[in-house]
Amino acid sequence: MSVAVAEKEPLPGEHLVEVRNLKKYFPITGGILSRVVANVKAVDGVSFTIKKGETLGLVGESGCGKTTTGRALLRLIEPTAGEVYFEGKNILKMSKEELRRQRREMQIIFQDPYASLNPRMTVGDIIGEPLEIHGVARGSAKEKRVRELLEVVGLAGFHARRYPHEFSGGQRQRIGIARALALNPKLIVCDEPVSALDVSIQSQIINLLEDLQKEFSLTYVFISHALNVVKHISDRVGVMYLGKLVELADKDELYRSPKHPYSEALLSAIPIPNPELRRQRIILEGDVPSPVNPPAGCRFHTRCRYAMPICKEVEPEFKDIGNGHWVACHLHK
């Protein structure tokens, strides 16, 4: 299923990425003829921009569409509809060859440092593979570049001769980061890059990502469940619920004064590192509705303590309520 979207010129200047009404539906088939009987609306009309050099955090419950948004943004999975502009070029209209060249500018760090590395390849081959595919370096030049990348992420050049099973989880994630850096990209989607790591290792990887961003002028999309980690590394934070962005704002503004009831409930769950202080926890009632058949009106109204009659009938507009603070809620008109 595809939906026609009126295409407009991308925003000029400081924006590296502009996403408009991005959708990704996964078909559900049934019957003898395997016809499409329904769609899982994993991402259902998401719009945002990313400035050059900033980190945009994406948070939300499991299944809200964070990872699907990140992968659709890079066309690792094909979007159902929408527009994605990278430096003014709509990547969803690119041919396979154009997209292959464009991939040098856009990379991803995967969540699982164990499954994302080929166990049959040496570390040198894993990091050097994109260099060969894009014709950047071969032979001794490739080996030199691989050693440089390993040292940049805190490993040693001789590690290139080893296999992934010889490394710890944190070291494997460093290898994944080195692979993402190989082609000098401008944008990196970090898909929960620290969720599979010990807490002590998480801080090392986060500090490494921050150092690399400063050194190479990188732009990040940082996807995570860890709200404290997202606040630490992000410039702006977007909150997703059931395939939609419900709030997007500067990190300090969002964490200090969330405007959407769902954001309010999420942030109330952050532990305070002081046993003498307690935060009033907001417990959401009920389960997350199915993305196959989301509720009419506001998708959060079935669990919202502020729900009004209009919330059940009219979907709230995602709009700027001032100072770049975007929210989709009838409480803010």
XYZ file of N, CA, C and O in Angstrom, residues 56-60 227 230-231 234-240 245-268 270 318 321-328:
196
model
N 19.889 13.446 17.365
C 18.458 13.339 17.614
C 18.181 12.008 18.285
O 18.470 10.945 17.717
N 17.663 12.036 19.510
C 17.315 10.813 20.218
C 15.885 10.405 19.929
O 15.003 11.256 19.799
N 15.652 9.096 19.819
C 14.306 8.554 19.654
C 14.042 7.571 20.784
O 14.818 6.631 20.981
N 12.970 7.794 21.547
C 12.644 6.924 22.678
C 11.186 6.469 22.569
O 10.395 7.033 21.818
N 10.851 5.448 23.355
C 9.499 4.918 23.373
C 9.513 3.455 23.754
O 10.571 2.825 23.822
N 16.492 6.204 29.009
C 16.179 7.629 28.955
C 17.322 8.500 29.465
O 17.550 9.599 28.946
N 19.913 8.676 26.664
C 19.435 9.553 25.590
C 19.596 11.022 25.974
O 20.032 11.844 25.157
N 19.275 11.347 27.212
C 19.426 12.739 27.653
C 20.884 13.170 27.620
O 21.198 14.308 27.254
N 22.009 13.286 23.555
C 21.183 13.930 22.524
C 21.135 15.447 22.666
O 21.335 16.000 23.748
N 20.840 16.096 21.551
C 20.535 17.531 21.542
C 19.028 17.745 21.594
O 18.536 18.606 22.312
N 18.305 16.962 20.795
C 16.847 16.961 20.828
C 16.374 15.516 20.984
O 17.079 14.582 20.604
N 15.162 15.369 21.532
C 14.623 14.029 21.772
C 13.204 13.953 21.225
O 12.380 14.847 21.455
N 12.940 12.873 20.479
C 11.602 12.606 19.983
C 11.015 11.393 20.700
O 11.713 10.405 20.911
N 9.744 11.490 21.081
C 9.060 10.405 21.792
C 8.061 9.776 20.829
O 7.203 10.467 20.269
N 8.159 8.453 20.644
C 7.269 7.750 19.724
C 6.298 6.857 20.488
O 6.646 6.274 21.512
N 5.210 10.028 16.131
C 5.878 10.946 17.046
C 4.816 11.710 17.819
O 3.928 12.329 17.214
N 4.898 11.670 19.153
C 3.923 12.416 19.955
C 4.527 13.667 20.565
O 3.804 14.581 20.974
N 5.878 13.717 20.632
C 6.530 14.911 21.168
C 7.965 14.971 20.656
O 8.622 13.949 20.481
N 8.443 16.183 20.413
C 9.813 16.409 19.943
C 10.257 17.768 20.441
O 9.596 18.773 20.183
N 11.375 17.796 21.176
C 11.830 19.062 21.754
C 13.297 18.975 22.132
O 13.904 17.891 22.124
N 13.863 20.136 22.471
C 15.197 20.169 23.049
C 15.228 19.280 24.280
O 14.263 19.237 25.055
N 16.325 18.570 24.495
C 16.359 17.571 25.571
C 16.074 18.180 26.942
O 15.325 17.603 27.744
N 16.657 19.334 27.234
C 16.446 19.939 28.551
C 14.994 20.359 28.737
O 14.410 20.169 29.805
N 14.416 20.907 27.681
C 13.013 21.329 27.735
C 12.092 20.126 27.913
O 11.162 20.154 28.726
N 12.362 19.069 27.178
C 11.504 17.886 27.254
C 11.581 17.223 28.619
O 10.552 16.868 29.213
N 12.785 17.061 29.144
C 12.940 16.371 30.416
C 12.470 17.237 31.592
O 12.041 16.710 32.608
N 12.547 18.542 31.425
C 12.100 19.444 32.487
C 10.582 19.620 32.480
O 9.948 19.668 33.533
N 10.011 19.697 31.275
C 8.584 20.016 31.187
C 7.934 19.277 30.024
O 7.609 19.879 28.992
N 7.743 17.951 30.142
C 7.085 17.207 29.065
C 5.638 17.654 28.904
O 4.937 17.902 29.889
N 5.196 17.775 27.660
C 3.851 18.276 27.387
C 2.858 17.174 27.039
O 1.658 17.375 27.149
N 3.347 16.032 26.589
C 2.447 14.937 26.238
C 2.323 13.983 27.419
O 3.319 13.674 28.080
N 1.116 13.502 27.728
C 0.941 12.596 28.869
C 1.796 11.338 28.796
O 2.221 10.818 29.828
N 2.042 10.847 27.583
C 2.886 9.653 27.447
C 4.336 9.968 27.808
O 4.992 9.208 28.519
N 4.843 11.105 27.340
C 6.201 11.532 27.701
C 6.307 11.707 29.209
O 7.314 11.317 29.829
N 5.286 12.290 29.804
C 5.249 12.516 31.245
C 5.374 11.190 32.003
O 6.130 11.069 32.972
N 4.644 10.174 31.536
C 4.688 8.864 32.186
C 6.048 8.192 31.995
O 6.600 7.584 32.927
N 6.606 8.295 30.787
C 7.925 7.703 30.532
C 8.992 8.297 31.446
O 9.775 7.583 32.071
N 9.015 9.612 31.525
C 10.057 10.294 32.295
C 9.887 10.081 33.797
O 10.862 10.163 34.545
N 8.676 9.785 34.239
C 8.469 9.539 35.666
C 9.113 8.233 36.113
O 9.269 7.992 37.311
N 12.199 7.319 35.334
C 13.652 7.447 35.464
C 14.028 7.431 36.944
O 13.528 8.252 37.719
N 0.249 17.233 15.027
C 1.613 17.354 15.552
C 2.109 18.747 15.187
O 2.394 19.026 14.024
N 4.405 24.195 19.534
C 3.709 25.038 20.511
C 4.617 26.152 21.033
O 4.262 26.861 21.975
N 5.801 26.294 20.424
C 6.711 27.377 20.794
C 8.117 26.888 21.064
O 8.309 25.839 21.682
N 9.099 27.635 20.549
C 10.517 27.333 20.768
C 10.915 25.948 20.271
O 11.763 25.282 20.881
N 10.315 25.533 19.173
C 10.684 24.247 18.598
C 10.218 23.045 19.391
O 10.751 21.953 19.224
N 9.226 23.239 20.248
C 8.671 22.140 21.043
C 7.410 21.638 20.340
O 6.380 22.301 20.333
N 7.516 20.450 19.741
C 6.423 19.879 18.977
C 5.682 18.851 19.830
O 6.299 18.060 20.545
N 4.354 18.861 19.731
C 3.560 17.905 20.501
C 2.260 17.619 19.760
O 1.726 18.484 19.060
N 1.773 16.381 19.896
C 0.489 15.985 19.322
C -0.463 15.651 20.453
O -0.504 14.518 20.929
